[in-house]
């Protein structure tokens, strides 16, 4: 894999990386507020990441 291909891959994954970092910052902030709230937000963040990564069904018929 050439360096140019790696840069294209990183550029394509940039929105996903930013979403994950944003969710991570929210999780850390909620852990600082309360432990139970932190676990709740962590679970919700994992569900959101799973939804983003799940394969989408093609609706065209």
PDB file of C-alpha atoms in Angstrom:
ATOM      1  CA  UNK A   1       0.000   0.000   0.000  1.00  0.00           C
ATOM      2  CA  UNK A   2       1.479   3.319  -1.053  1.00  0.00           C
ATOM      3  CA  UNK A   3       1.520   6.410   1.103  1.00  0.00           C
ATOM      4  CA  UNK A   4      -0.948   8.098  -1.243  1.00  0.00           C
ATOM      5  CA  UNK A   5      -3.413   5.215  -0.768  1.00  0.00           C
ATOM      6  CA  UNK A   6      -3.054   5.487   3.002  1.00  0.00           C
ATOM      7  CA  UNK A   7      -3.810   9.212   2.858  1.00  0.00           C
ATOM      8  CA  UNK A   8      -6.935   8.527   0.775  1.00  0.00           C
ATOM      9  CA  UNK A   9      -8.093   5.961   3.331  1.00  0.00           C
ATOM     10  CA  UNK A  10      -7.507   8.324   6.249  1.00  0.00           C
ATOM     11  CA  UNK A  11      -9.325  11.103   4.410  1.00  0.00           C
ATOM     12  CA  UNK A  12     -12.292   8.792   3.757  1.00  0.00           C
ATOM     13  CA  UNK A  13     -12.420   7.729   7.413  1.00  0.00           C
ATOM     14  CA  UNK A  14     -12.056  11.247   8.851  1.00  0.00           C
ATOM     15  CA  UNK A  15     -15.812  11.824   9.488  1.00  0.00           C
ATOM     16  CA  UNK A  16     -16.090   8.501  11.334  1.00  0.00           C
ATOM     17  CA  UNK A  17     -12.980   9.260  13.387  1.00  0.00           C
ATOM     18  CA  UNK A  18     -14.382  12.670  14.353  1.00  0.00           C
ATOM     19  CA  UNK A  19     -17.725  11.138  15.391  1.00  0.00           C
ATOM     20  CA  UNK A  20     -15.968   8.536  17.558  1.00  0.00           C
ATOM     21  CA  UNK A  21     -13.765  11.189  19.184  1.00  0.00           C
ATOM     22  CA  UNK A  22     -16.827  13.347  19.871  1.00  0.00           C
ATOM     23  CA  UNK A  23     -18.655  10.430  21.481  1.00  0.00           C
ATOM     24  CA  UNK A  24     -15.548   9.624  23.507  1.00  0.00           C
ATOM     25  CA  UNK A  25     -15.379  13.171  24.860  1.00  0.00           C
ATOM     26  CA  UNK A  26     -19.048  12.992  25.897  1.00  0.00           C
ATOM     27  CA  UNK A  27     -18.434   9.651  27.627  1.00  0.00           C
ATOM     28  CA  UNK A  28     -15.434  11.006  29.545  1.00  0.00           C
ATOM     29  CA  UNK A  29     -17.407  14.073  30.625  1.00  0.00           C
ATOM     30  CA  UNK A  30     -20.297  11.931  31.820  1.00  0.00           C
ATOM     31  CA  UNK A  31     -17.915   9.704  33.819  1.00  0.00           C
ATOM     32  CA  UNK A  32     -16.622  12.844  35.517  1.00  0.00           C
ATOM     33  CA  UNK A  33     -20.196  13.753  36.523  1.00  0.00           C
ATOM     34  CA  UNK A  34     -21.298  10.330  37.794  1.00  0.00           C
ATOM     35  CA  UNK A  35     -20.197   6.727  37.322  1.00  0.00           C
ATOM     36  CA  UNK A  36     -23.689   5.426  36.522  1.00  0.00           C
ATOM     37  CA  UNK A  37     -24.261   8.184  33.990  1.00  0.00           C
ATOM     38  CA  UNK A  38     -20.903   7.394  32.408  1.00  0.00           C
ATOM     39  CA  UNK A  39     -21.819   3.724  31.892  1.00  0.00           C
ATOM     40  CA  UNK A  40     -25.195   4.710  30.444  1.00  0.00           C
ATOM     41  CA  UNK A  41     -23.662   7.137  27.967  1.00  0.00           C
ATOM     42  CA  UNK A  42     -20.920   4.620  27.099  1.00  0.00           C
ATOM     43  CA  UNK A  43     -23.571   2.028  26.243  1.00  0.00           C
ATOM     44  CA  UNK A  44     -25.480   4.507  24.105  1.00  0.00           C
ATOM     45  CA  UNK A  45     -22.278   5.554  22.333  1.00  0.00           C
ATOM     46  CA  UNK A  46     -21.456   1.914  21.534  1.00  0.00           C
ATOM     47  CA  UNK A  47     -24.956   1.448  20.111  1.00  0.00           C
ATOM     48  CA  UNK A  48     -24.484   4.530  17.907  1.00  0.00           C
ATOM     49  CA  UNK A  49     -21.101   3.286  16.638  1.00  0.00           C
ATOM     50  CA  UNK A  50     -22.600  -0.151  15.974  1.00  0.00           C
ATOM     51  CA  UNK A  51     -25.439   1.442  14.014  1.00  0.00           C
ATOM     52  CA  UNK A  52     -22.978   3.453  11.925  1.00  0.00           C
ATOM     53  CA  UNK A  53     -20.871   0.378  11.165  1.00  0.00           C
ATOM     54  CA  UNK A  54     -23.766  -2.001  10.480  1.00  0.00           C
ATOM     55  CA  UNK A  55     -24.375  -2.930   6.846  1.00  0.00           C
ATOM     56  CA  UNK A  56     -27.240  -1.025   5.301  1.00  0.00           C
ATOM     57  CA  UNK A  57     -30.099  -2.787   3.492  1.00  0.00           C
ATOM     58  CA  UNK A  58     -30.644  -1.784  -0.127  1.00  0.00           C
ATOM     59  CA  UNK A  59     -34.189  -0.367  -0.414  1.00  0.00           C
ATOM     60  CA  UNK A  60     -34.357  -0.307  -4.224  1.00  0.00           C
ATOM     61  CA  UNK A  61     -36.552  -2.934  -5.874  1.00  0.00           C
TER      62      UNK A  61
END
